[in-house]
PDB file of C-alpha atoms in Angstrom:
ATOM      1  CA  MET A 633       0.000   0.000   0.000  1.00 82.00           C
ATOM      2  CA  PHE A 634       2.814   2.404   0.842  1.00 88.00           C
ATOM      3  CA  ALA A 635       4.598   1.442  -2.373  1.00 88.00           C
ATOM      4  CA  CYS A 636       1.494   2.318  -4.401  1.00 87.00           C
ATOM      5  CA  PHE A 637       1.236   5.634  -2.580  1.00 90.00           C
ATOM      6  CA  TYR A 638       4.861   6.554  -3.225  1.00 93.00           C
ATOM      7  CA  TRP A 639       4.662   5.457  -6.852  1.00 90.00           C
ATOM      8  CA  GLN A 640       1.559   7.586  -7.489  1.00 90.00           C
ATOM      9  CA  SER A 641       2.928  10.585  -5.588  1.00 92.00           C
ATOM     10  CA  ILE A 642       6.265  10.576  -7.375  1.00 92.00           C
ATOM     11  CA  TYR A 643       4.504  10.150 -10.698  1.00 91.00           C
ATOM     12  CA  LEU A 644       2.309  13.174  -9.957  1.00 89.00           C
ATOM     13  CA  ALA A 645       5.250  15.265  -8.772  1.00 91.00           C
ATOM     14  CA  ARG A 646       7.202  14.544 -11.948  1.00 92.00           C
ATOM     15  CA  THR A 647       4.537  14.655 -14.645  1.00 90.00           C
ATOM     16  CA  SER A 648       1.905  17.120 -13.502  1.00 86.00           C
ATOM     17  CA  THR A 649       1.773  20.478 -15.239  1.00 87.00           C
ATOM     18  CA  ALA A 650      -0.198  22.140 -12.447  1.00 87.00           C
ATOM     19  CA  PRO A 651       2.128  23.564  -9.770  1.00 90.00           C
ATOM     20  CA  GLU A 652      -0.535  23.040  -7.095  1.00 90.00           C
ATOM     21  CA  GLN A 653      -0.703  19.343  -7.864  1.00 89.00           C
ATOM     22  CA  LYS A 654       3.094  19.018  -7.761  1.00 92.00           C
ATOM     23  CA  ALA A 655       3.247  20.839  -4.431  1.00 92.00           C
ATOM     24  CA  PHE A 656       0.485  18.655  -2.995  1.00 93.00           C
ATOM     25  CA  ALA A 657       2.247  15.462  -4.088  1.00 93.00           C
ATOM     26  CA  ILE A 658       5.552  16.579  -2.559  1.00 94.00           C
ATOM     27  CA  GLY A 659       3.801  17.608   0.663  1.00 94.00           C
ATOM     28  CA  ALA A 660       1.994  14.271   0.845  1.00 94.00           C
ATOM     29  CA  ILE A 661       5.284  12.410   0.402  1.00 95.00           C
ATOM     30  CA  ALA A 662       6.827  14.455   3.212  1.00 95.00           C
ATOM     31  CA  ALA A 663       3.857  13.912   5.546  1.00 94.00           C
ATOM     32  CA  VAL A 664       3.675  10.142   5.075  1.00 94.00           C
ATOM     33  CA  THR A 665       7.447   9.781   5.291  1.00 95.00           C
ATOM     34  CA  ALA A 666       7.440  11.727   8.565  1.00 93.00           C
ATOM     35  CA  ALA A 667       4.705   9.462   9.937  1.00 92.00           C
ATOM     36  CA  LEU A 668       6.651   6.353   8.908  1.00 92.00           C
ATOM     37  CA  VAL A 669       9.904   7.598  10.430  1.00 92.00           C
ATOM     38  CA  HIS A 670       8.077   8.516  13.631  1.00 90.00           C
ATOM     39  CA  SER A 671       6.528   5.055  13.777  1.00 89.00           C
ATOM     40  CA  LEU A 672      10.026   3.530  13.947  1.00 90.00           C
ATOM     41  CA  VAL A 673      10.545   4.938  17.448  1.00 91.00           C
ATOM     42  CA  ASP A 674       6.987   5.137  18.740  1.00 88.00           C
ATOM     43  CA  PHE A 675       3.626   3.419  18.309  1.00 88.00           C
ATOM     44  CA  ASN A 676       2.464   6.154  15.964  1.00 84.00           C
ATOM     45  CA  PHE A 677      -0.169   4.154  14.078  1.00 85.00           C
ATOM     46  CA  HIS A 678      -1.821   2.909  17.272  1.00 88.00           C
ATOM     47  CA  ILE A 679      -3.354   6.372  17.588  1.00 88.00           C
ATOM     48  CA  PRO A 680      -6.499   6.414  15.417  1.00 89.00           C
ATOM     49  CA  ALA A 681      -6.091  10.058  14.422  1.00 89.00           C
ATOM     50  CA  ASN A 682      -2.652   9.432  12.917  1.00 88.00           C
ATOM     51  CA  THR A 683      -3.838   6.379  11.021  1.00 89.00           C
ATOM     52  CA  THR A 684      -6.860   8.269   9.731  1.00 91.00           C
ATOM     53  CA  LEU A 685      -4.682  11.176   8.608  1.00 91.00           C
ATOM     54  CA  VAL A 686      -2.425   8.872   6.593  1.00 91.00           C
ATOM     55  CA  ALA A 687      -5.477   7.132   5.073  1.00 90.00           C
ATOM     56  CA  VAL A 688      -6.935  10.503   4.070  1.00 91.00           C
ATOM     57  CA  ILE A 689      -3.644  11.504   2.454  1.00 92.00           C
ATOM     58  CA  PHE A 690      -3.643   8.181   0.570  1.00 91.00           C
ATOM     59  CA  GLY A 691      -7.172   8.876  -0.650  1.00 88.00           C
ATOM     60  CA  LEU A 692      -6.361  12.414  -1.732  1.00 90.00           C
ATOM     61  CA  ILE A 693      -3.370  11.250  -3.743  1.00 90.00           C
ATOM     62  CA  ALA A 694      -5.423   8.465  -5.339  1.00 85.00           C
ATOM     63  CA  ALA A 695      -8.130  10.983  -6.260  1.00 84.00           C
ATOM     64  CA  GLN A 696      -5.615  13.168  -8.090  1.00 82.00           C
ATOM     65  CA  GLY A 697      -5.527  10.731 -10.979  1.00 66.00           C
ATOM     66  CA  ARG A 698      -2.490  10.182 -13.164  1.00 53.00           C
ATOM     67  CA  GLY A 699      -2.138  13.709 -14.509  1.00 48.00           C
ATOM     68  CA  ASP A 700      -4.000  16.388 -16.417  1.00 51.00           C
ATOM     69  CA  ASP A 701      -4.850  14.254 -19.446  1.00 54.00           C
ATOM     70  CA  ASP A 702      -6.807  11.581 -17.583  1.00 53.00           C
ATOM     71  CA  ARG A 703      -7.945  13.465 -14.492  1.00 52.00           C
ATOM     72  CA  GLY A 704     -10.345  11.524 -12.320  1.00 54.00           C
ATOM     73  CA  ARG A 705      -9.294   8.068 -13.499  1.00 58.00           C
ATOM     74  CA  VAL A 706      -7.725   5.957 -10.807  1.00 61.00           C
ATOM     75  CA  SER A 707      -6.046   2.624 -11.395  1.00 70.00           C
ATOM     76  CA  VAL A 708      -7.574  -0.551 -10.013  1.00 73.00           C
ATOM     77  CA  LEU A 709      -4.484  -1.118  -7.874  1.00 74.00           C
ATOM     78  CA  LEU A 710      -4.866   2.243  -6.130  1.00 75.00           C
ATOM     79  CA  LYS A 711      -8.600   1.691  -5.600  1.00 75.00           C
ATOM     80  CA  THR A 712      -7.843  -1.679  -4.041  1.00 78.00           C
ATOM     81  CA  ALA A 713      -5.140  -0.203  -1.787  1.00 79.00           C
ATOM     82  CA  ALA A 714      -7.478   2.593  -0.674  1.00 77.00           C
ATOM     83  CA  GLY A 715     -10.216   0.056   0.083  1.00 79.00           C
ATOM     84  CA  ILE A 716      -7.865  -2.069   2.147  1.00 81.00           C
ATOM     85  CA  ALA A 717      -6.715   1.020   4.053  1.00 79.00           C
ATOM     86  CA  LEU A 718     -10.302   1.953   4.865  1.00 75.00           C
ATOM     87  CA  LEU A 719     -11.081  -1.586   5.996  1.00 79.00           C
ATOM     88  CA  ALA A 720      -7.978  -1.582   8.188  1.00 80.00           C
ATOM     89  CA  ILE A 721      -9.167   1.580   9.900  1.00 76.00           C
ATOM     90  CA  VAL A 722     -12.579   0.164  10.647  1.00 64.00           C
TER      91      VAL A 722
END
């Protein structure tokens, strides 16, 4: 799931023509990376708010699509990863 997130975020940061979308992708990468690094030394994802925040960031990146030409289309792999993340929260 994290691999799908990073793949989609890096793809958006490299190929998007909209500067807002690039900035959002880079910010999402930084936020999730910070949460992962923090979870190495603490039980970060045992707190529901932190887990929900990461799941929301995953969903926002998945909703960005693959760029300006096919905006709104999300791959089956990302939809599956988002669904698993939501089920894990519940």
